[in-house]
Coordinates of C-alpha atoms in Angstrom, one line a residue:
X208 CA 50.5 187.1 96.1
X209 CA 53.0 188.8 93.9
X210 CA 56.3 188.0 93.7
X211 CA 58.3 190.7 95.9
X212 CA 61.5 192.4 94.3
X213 CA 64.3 194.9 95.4
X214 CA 65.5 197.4 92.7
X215 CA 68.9 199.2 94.4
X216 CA 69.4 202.0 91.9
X217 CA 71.2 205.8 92.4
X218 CA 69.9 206.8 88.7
X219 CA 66.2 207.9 89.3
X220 CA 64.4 208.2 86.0
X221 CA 65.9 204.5 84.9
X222 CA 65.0 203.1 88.2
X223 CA 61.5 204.4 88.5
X224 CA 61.2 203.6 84.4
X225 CA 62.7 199.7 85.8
X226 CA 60.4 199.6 88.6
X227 CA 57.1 200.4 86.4
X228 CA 58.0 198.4 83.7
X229 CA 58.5 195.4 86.3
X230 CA 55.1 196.5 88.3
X231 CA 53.2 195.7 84.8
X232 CA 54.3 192.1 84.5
X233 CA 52.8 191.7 87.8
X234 CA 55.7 191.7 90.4
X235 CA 55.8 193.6 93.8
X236 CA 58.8 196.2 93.7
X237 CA 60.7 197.8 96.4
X238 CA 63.1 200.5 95.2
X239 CA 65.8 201.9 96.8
X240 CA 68.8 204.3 95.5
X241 CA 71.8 203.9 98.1
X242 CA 72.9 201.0 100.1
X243 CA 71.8 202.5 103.0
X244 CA 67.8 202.4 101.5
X245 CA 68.3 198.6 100.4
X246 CA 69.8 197.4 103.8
X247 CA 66.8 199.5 105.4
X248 CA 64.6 197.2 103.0
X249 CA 66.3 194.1 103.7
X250 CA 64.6 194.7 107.5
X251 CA 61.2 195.0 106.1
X252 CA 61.4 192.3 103.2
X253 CA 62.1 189.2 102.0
X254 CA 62.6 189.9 98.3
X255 CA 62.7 187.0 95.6
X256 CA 65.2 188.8 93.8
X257 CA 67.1 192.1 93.7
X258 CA 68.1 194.2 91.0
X259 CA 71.4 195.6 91.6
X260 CA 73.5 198.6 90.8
X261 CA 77.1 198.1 90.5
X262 CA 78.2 201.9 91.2
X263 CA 76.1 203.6 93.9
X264 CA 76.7 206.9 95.4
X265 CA 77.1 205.3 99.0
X266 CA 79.3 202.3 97.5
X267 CA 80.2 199.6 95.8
X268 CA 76.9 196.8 94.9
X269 CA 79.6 194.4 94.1
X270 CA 81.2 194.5 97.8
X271 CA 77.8 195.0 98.9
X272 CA 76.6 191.6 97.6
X273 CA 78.2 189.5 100.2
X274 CA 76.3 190.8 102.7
X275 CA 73.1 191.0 100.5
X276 CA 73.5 187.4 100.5
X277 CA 73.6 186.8 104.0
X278 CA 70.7 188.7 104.8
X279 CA 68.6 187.3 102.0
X280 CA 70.2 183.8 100.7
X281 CA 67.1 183.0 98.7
X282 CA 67.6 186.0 96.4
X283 CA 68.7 185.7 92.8
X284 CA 70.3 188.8 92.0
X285 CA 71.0 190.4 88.5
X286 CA 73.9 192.9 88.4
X287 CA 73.4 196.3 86.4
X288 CA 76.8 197.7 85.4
X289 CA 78.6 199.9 83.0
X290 CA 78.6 199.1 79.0
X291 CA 81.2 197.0 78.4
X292 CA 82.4 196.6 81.8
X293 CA 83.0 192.6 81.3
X294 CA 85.4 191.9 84.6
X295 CA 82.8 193.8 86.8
X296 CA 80.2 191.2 84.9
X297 CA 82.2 188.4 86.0
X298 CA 83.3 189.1 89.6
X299 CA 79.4 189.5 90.0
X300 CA 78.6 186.2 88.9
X301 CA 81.6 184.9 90.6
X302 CA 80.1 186.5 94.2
X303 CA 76.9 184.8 93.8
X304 CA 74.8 186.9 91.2
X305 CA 73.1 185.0 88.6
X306 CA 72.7 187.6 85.8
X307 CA 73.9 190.8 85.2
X308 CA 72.5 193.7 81.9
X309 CA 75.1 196.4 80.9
X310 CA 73.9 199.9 80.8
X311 CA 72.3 201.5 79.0
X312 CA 69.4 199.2 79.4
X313 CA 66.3 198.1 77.4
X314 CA 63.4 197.7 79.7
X315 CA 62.0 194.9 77.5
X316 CA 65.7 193.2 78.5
X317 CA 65.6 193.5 81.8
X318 CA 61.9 192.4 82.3
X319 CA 63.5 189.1 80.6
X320 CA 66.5 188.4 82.8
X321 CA 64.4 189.1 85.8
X322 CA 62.2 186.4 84.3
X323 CA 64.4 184.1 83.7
X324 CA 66.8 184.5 87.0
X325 CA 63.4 183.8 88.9
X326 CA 62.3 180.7 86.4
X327 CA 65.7 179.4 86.8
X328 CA 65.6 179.5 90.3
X329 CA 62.1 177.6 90.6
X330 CA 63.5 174.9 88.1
X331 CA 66.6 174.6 90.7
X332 CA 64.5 174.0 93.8
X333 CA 62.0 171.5 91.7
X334 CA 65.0 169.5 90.9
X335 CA 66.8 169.8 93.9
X336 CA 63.4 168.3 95.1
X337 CA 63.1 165.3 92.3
X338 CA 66.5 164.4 92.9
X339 CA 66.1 164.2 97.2
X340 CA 63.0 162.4 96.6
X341 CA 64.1 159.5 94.0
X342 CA 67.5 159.9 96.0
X343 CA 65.9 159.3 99.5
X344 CA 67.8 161.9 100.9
X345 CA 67.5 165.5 101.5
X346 CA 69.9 168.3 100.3
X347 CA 72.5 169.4 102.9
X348 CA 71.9 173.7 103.4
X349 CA 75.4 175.0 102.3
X350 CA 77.2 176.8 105.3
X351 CA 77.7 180.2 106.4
X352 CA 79.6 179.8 109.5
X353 CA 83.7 178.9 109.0
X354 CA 83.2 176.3 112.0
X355 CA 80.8 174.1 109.8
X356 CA 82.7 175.0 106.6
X357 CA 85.7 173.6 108.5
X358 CA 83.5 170.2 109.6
X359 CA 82.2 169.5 105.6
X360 CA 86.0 169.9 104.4
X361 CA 86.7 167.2 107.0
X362 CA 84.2 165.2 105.9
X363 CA 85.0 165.4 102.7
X364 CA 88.4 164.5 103.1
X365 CA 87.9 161.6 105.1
X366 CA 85.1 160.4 102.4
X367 CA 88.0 159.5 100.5
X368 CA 88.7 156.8 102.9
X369 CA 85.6 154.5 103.0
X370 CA 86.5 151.6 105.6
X371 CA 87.7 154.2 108.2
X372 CA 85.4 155.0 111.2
X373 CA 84.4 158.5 112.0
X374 CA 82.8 159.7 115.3
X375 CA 80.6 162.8 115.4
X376 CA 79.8 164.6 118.4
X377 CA 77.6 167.2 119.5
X378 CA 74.5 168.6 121.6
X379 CA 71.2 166.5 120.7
X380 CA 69.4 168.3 117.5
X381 CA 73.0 169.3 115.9
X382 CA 72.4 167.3 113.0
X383 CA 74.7 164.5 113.7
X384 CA 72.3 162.0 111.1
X385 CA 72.5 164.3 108.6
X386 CA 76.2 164.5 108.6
X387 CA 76.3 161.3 108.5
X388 CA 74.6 160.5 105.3
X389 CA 76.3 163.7 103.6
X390 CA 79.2 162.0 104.3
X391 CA 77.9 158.7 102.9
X392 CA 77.1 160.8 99.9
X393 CA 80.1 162.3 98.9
X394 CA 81.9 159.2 99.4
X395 CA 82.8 157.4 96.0
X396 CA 80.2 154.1 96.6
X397 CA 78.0 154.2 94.1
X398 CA 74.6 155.3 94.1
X399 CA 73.1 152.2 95.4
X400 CA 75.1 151.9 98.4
X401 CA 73.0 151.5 101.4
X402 CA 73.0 153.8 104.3
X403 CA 71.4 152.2 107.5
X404 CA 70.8 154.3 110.7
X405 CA 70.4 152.2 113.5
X406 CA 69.5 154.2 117.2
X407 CA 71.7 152.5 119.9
X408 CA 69.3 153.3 122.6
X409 CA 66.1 152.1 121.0
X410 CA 67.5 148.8 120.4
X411 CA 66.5 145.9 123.6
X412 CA 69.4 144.9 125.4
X413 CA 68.3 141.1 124.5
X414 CA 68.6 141.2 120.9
X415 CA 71.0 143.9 120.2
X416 CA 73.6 141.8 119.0
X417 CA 71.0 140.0 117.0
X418 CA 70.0 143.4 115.5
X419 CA 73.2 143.9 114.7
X420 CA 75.2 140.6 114.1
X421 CA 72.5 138.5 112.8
X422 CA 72.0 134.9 113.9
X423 CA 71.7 131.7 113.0
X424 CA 69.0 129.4 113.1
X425 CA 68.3 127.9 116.5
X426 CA 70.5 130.8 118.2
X427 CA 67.6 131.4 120.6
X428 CA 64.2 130.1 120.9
X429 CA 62.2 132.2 118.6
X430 CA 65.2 132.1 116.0
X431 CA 63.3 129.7 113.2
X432 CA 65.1 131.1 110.6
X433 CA 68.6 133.0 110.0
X434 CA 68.5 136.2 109.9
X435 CA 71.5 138.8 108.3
X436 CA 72.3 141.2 110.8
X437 CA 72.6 145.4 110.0
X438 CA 75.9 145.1 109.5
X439 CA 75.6 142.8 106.7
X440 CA 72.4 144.7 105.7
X441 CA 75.1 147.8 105.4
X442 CA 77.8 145.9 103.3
X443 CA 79.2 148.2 100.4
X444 CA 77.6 151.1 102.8
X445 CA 77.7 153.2 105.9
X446 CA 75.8 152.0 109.4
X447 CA 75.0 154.6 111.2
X448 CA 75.3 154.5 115.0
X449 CA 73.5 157.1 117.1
X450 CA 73.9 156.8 120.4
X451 CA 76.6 154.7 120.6
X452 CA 77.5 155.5 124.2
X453 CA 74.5 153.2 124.9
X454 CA 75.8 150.1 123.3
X455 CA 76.4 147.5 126.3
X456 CA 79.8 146.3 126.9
X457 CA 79.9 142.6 125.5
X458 CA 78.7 144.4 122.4
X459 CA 81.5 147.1 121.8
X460 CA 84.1 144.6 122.1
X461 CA 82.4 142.6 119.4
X462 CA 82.2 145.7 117.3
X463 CA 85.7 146.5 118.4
X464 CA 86.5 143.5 116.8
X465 CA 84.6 143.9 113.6
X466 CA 86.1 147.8 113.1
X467 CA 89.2 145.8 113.2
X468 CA 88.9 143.0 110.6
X469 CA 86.1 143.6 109.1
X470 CA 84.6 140.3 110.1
X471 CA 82.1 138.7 112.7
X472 CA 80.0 136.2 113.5
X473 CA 76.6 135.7 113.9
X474 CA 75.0 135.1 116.9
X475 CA 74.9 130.9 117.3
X476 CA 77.0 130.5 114.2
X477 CA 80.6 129.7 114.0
X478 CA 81.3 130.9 110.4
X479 CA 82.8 134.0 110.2
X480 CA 81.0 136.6 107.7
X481 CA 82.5 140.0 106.4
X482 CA 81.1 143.1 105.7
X483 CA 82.6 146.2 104.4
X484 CA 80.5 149.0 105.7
X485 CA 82.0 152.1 107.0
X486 CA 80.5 152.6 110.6
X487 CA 79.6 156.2 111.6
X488 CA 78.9 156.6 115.2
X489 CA 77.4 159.6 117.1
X490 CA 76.3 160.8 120.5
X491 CA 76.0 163.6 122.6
X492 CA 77.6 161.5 125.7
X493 CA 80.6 162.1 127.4
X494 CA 82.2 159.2 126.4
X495 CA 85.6 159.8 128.5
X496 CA 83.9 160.6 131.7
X497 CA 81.4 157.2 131.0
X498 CA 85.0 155.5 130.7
X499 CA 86.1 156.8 133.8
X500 CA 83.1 155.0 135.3
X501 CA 83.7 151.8 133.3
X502 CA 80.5 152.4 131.2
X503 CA 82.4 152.6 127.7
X504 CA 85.3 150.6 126.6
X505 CA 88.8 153.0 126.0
X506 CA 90.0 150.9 123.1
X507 CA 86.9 151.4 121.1
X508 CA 86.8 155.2 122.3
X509 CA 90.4 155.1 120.6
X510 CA 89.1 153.4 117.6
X511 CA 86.6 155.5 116.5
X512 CA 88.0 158.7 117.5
X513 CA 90.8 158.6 114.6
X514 CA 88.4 161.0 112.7
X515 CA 86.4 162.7 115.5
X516 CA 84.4 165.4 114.4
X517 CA 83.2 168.3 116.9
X518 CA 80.0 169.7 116.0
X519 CA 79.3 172.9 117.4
X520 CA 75.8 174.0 118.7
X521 CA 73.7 176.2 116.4
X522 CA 73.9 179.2 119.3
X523 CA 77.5 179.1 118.2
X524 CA 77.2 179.6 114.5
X525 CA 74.7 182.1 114.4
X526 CA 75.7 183.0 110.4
X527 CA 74.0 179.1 109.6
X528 CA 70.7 180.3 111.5
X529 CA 69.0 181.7 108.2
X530 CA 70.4 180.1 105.7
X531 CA 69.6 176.6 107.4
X532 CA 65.6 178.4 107.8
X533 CA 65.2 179.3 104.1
X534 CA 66.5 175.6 103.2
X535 CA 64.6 174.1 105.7
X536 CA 61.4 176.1 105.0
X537 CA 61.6 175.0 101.3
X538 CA 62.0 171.7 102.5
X539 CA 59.0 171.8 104.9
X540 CA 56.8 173.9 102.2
X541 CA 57.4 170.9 99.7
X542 CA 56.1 168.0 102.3
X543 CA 53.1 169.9 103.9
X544 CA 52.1 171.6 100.4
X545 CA 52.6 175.2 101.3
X546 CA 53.1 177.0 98.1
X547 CA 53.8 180.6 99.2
X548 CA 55.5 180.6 103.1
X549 CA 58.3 183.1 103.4
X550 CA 59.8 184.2 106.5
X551 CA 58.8 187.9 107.5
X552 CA 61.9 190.4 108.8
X553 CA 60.4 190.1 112.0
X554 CA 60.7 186.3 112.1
X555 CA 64.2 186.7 110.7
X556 CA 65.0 188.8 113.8
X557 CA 63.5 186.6 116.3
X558 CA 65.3 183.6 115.0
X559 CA 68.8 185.6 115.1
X560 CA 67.9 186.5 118.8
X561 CA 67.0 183.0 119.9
X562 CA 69.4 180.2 121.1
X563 CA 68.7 177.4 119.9
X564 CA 68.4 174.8 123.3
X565 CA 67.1 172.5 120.8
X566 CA 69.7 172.9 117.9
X567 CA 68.9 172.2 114.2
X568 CA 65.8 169.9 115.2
X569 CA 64.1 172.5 117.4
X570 CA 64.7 175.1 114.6
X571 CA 63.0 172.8 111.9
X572 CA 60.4 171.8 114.2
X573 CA 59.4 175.6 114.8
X574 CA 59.1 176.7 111.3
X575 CA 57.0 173.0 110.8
X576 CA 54.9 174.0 113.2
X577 CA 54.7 177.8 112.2
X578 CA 53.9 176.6 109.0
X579 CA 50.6 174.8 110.0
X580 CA 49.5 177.3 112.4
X581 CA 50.1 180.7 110.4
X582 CA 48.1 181.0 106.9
X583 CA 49.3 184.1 105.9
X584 CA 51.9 184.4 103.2
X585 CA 54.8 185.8 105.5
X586 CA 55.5 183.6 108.5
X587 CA 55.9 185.9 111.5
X588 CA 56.7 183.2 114.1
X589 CA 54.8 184.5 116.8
X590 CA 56.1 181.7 119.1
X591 CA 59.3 183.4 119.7
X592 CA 57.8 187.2 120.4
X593 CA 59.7 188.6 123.0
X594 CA 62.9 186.1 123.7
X595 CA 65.8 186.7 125.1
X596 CA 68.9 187.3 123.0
X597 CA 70.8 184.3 122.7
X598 CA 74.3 185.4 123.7
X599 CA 75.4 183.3 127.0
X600 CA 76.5 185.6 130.3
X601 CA 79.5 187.2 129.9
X602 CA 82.0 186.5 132.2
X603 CA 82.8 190.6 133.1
X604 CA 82.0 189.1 137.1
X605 CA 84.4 188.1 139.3
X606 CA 84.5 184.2 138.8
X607 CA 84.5 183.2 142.4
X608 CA 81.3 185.2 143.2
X609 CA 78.7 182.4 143.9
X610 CA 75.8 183.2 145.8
X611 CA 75.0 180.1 148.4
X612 CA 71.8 179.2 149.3
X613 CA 70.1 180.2 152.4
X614 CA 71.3 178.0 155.6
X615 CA 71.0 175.6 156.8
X616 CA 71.0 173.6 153.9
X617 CA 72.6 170.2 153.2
X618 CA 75.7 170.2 151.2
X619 CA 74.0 168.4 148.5
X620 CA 72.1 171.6 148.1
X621 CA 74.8 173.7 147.8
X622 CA 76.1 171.5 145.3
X623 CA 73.0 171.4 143.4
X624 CA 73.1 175.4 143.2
X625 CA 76.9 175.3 142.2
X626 CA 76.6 173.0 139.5
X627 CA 73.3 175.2 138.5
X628 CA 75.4 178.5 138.6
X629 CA 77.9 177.1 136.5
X630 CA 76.2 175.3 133.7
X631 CA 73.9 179.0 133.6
X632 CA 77.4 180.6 133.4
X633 CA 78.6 178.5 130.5
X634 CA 75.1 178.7 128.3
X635 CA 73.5 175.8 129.3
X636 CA 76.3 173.9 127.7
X637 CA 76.1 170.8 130.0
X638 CA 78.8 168.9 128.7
X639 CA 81.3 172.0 128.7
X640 CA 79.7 172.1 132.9
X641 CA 80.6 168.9 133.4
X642 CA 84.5 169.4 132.2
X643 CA 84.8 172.1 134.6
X644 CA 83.6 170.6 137.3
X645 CA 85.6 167.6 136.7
X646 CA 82.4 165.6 136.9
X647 CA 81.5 162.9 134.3
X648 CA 78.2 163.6 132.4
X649 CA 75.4 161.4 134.1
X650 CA 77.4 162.4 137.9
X651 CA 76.7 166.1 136.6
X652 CA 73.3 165.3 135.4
X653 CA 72.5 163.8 139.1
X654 CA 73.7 166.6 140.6
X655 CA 71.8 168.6 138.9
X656 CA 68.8 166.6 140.1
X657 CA 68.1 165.8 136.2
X658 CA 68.4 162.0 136.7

């Protein structure tokens, strides 16, 4: 398959003499001559890379490029501007072109900037690629949405700090673990600190503190040997706590303790150990309303929630959807070995219509599984023909109008449907429902008949 370009031109004979010169070495060319052709393009294309006008008769390229890159963030682009115009040059590269050629221009030299912007891309991903392979880690997608711009510059501001606690919160499939370890990243601990995720539900309530403290020899009757705990195992590091509303309560007031001073002991053992890991925790719990019910400890809430970061849903950040799909697909085209998989317009759209129940993991999980099942070169994700848009009910109807169920019905019935109406009201946002209601989470969920 050839490699698909976009040349936006107003000046005919140099863009068709641009486009045929292009079409010989073998690439795919689109052209268009006003902003209004390339954005009609943009709907029909993916391109690799888009030669770009400065000075159109419908506009400016160099305001246009902005929005060139949110519609197509795997682009390179390569600015064409007037001889000599150097600032023009520079404000391009500045808003995210990677080349630019003054006019008038040699075919032969644009051919070889084309080239090269595209070679120089390939040699970025590959490396990006090395590096999260020997690293262990994968590349965090850059934001396009000012709510997750505003949650990195907290996170990088509190990386500067490595022995305090952070708490992330969000739905389930946010990306709360990969948070996590960006933040481990960016925090000044060398390259061989250790990051250890450890799922808080997934652990047996009989050895949890054992999974986590350690123990000594002869703690418990299978405990032949010591054993360092994952705390220890995260010394110099970050552990990771997912789910850390499911930690029992004999164990959060040993960890209380340990976010405290730093030390512990192991299970059996009287000496005290220390261990300077940072400790992220997670969930997607209401932790208040579990205190209200006694089922999380309101010192440790406190504790961790010195730096408590919100994350917000993916249906709320609709600007991260492609962006996030590109970095993902690249990711996903790597490990399956899928050499040529781009996303079709038509897939584009569908994503931007979708909400997103699932998050960041449901999103990943459909392009993994569009990439298996689709062959073709352009990924149409046929899975999603014909959703709904994403946008939640607007609340234009009078708030009080509830419809009640049929009598006679129980009142647990009605309060089945009311707790129903609301959380469809609210976007399937259960623990926004569950606020409103006054409820805690699982006295929401049971209502709901969910558990």
């Amino acid at each position: 398959m050839s490699v698909p370009l976009l040349f936006v031109d107003d000046d005919r004979a140099f863009s068709s003499m641009g486009a045929a010169a292009l079409q010989r070495e073998g690439y795919s060319v689109t052209l268009a001559r006003s902003l209004h052709e390339a954005r009609a393009a943009l709907g029909r294309l993916t391109p690799a890379l888009v030669v770009l006008d400065r000075r159109l008769l419908d506009g400016d390229g160099l305001t246009f490029l902005p929005e060139l890159k949110a519609q197509a963030p795997g682009a390179a682009v390569v600015m064409v501007t007037a001889h000599g115009d150097i600032s023009s040059a520079v404000d391009a590269m500045r808003a995210g072109a990677v080349d630019y050629v003054a006019k008038p221009v040699e075919l032969a030299d644009l051919v070889l900037r084309v080239r090269r912007a595209l070679d120089t891309g390939r040699l970025k991903e590959r490396l990006a690629a090395a590096e999260a392979e020997l690293s262990g880690r994968r590349r965090l997608v850059p934001p396009a949405s000012a709510a997750m711009q505003r949650v990195l510059a907290a996170l990088e501001r509190i990386a500067a700090s490595p022995r305090s606690a952070v708490l992330l919160l969000g739905e389930t499939g946010v990306g709360k673990e990969m948070l996590a370890r960006h933040l481990h990243d960016v925090s000044s601990r060398g390259e061989d600190a250790p990051f250890v995720h450890v799922n808080c539900a997934a652990l047996p309530e009989q050895t949890v503190e054992s999974e986590l403290f350690g123990h000594e020899k002869g703690a418990f009757t299978d405990a032949r040997t010591a054993r360092r705990g994952l705390v220890e195992v995260a010394h110099g590091g970050t552990l990771f706590l997912d789910e850390v509303g499911e930690l029992p309560l004999p164990l959060q007031a040993k960890l209380l303790t340990f976010l405290d001073s730093g030390r512990f002991r192991r299970l059996g053992g009287t000496t005290e150990h220390s261990s300077s890991a940072r400790i992220v925790a997670a969930t997607n719990r209401d932790l208040p309303g579990l205190m209200a019910h006694g089922g999380f400890r309101e010192d440790l809430w406190f504790r961790l929630s010195v730096f408590r970061i919100d994350i917000p849903p993916l249906r709320e950040r609709h600007e991260d959807i492609l962006p996030l799909a590109e970095g993902l697909l690249a990711h996903l085209r790597r490990e399956l070995g899928r050499r040529e998989a781009v996303l079709s317009a038509q897939a584009r759209a569908r994503l931007q219509a979708y909400a997103f129940p699932g998050n960041v993991r449901e999103l990943r999980n459909l392009l993994e599984r569009a990439l298996v099942m689709e062959p073709g070169p352009e990924l149409q994700l046929d899975v999603l023909a014909g959703v709904k848009p994403s946008t939640a009910p607007a609340p234009t109807e009078d708030p009080e109008h509830f419809v009640l169920p049929a009598p006679p019905r129980p009142m647990e019935d009605v309060e089945r449907a009311y707790a129903r109406w609301t959380l469809e009201r609210l976007g399937g946002r259960r623990v926004e429902a569950a606020k409103v209601l006054g409820l805690a989470y699982a006295t929401f969920l049971k209502r709901l008949g969910e558990e």
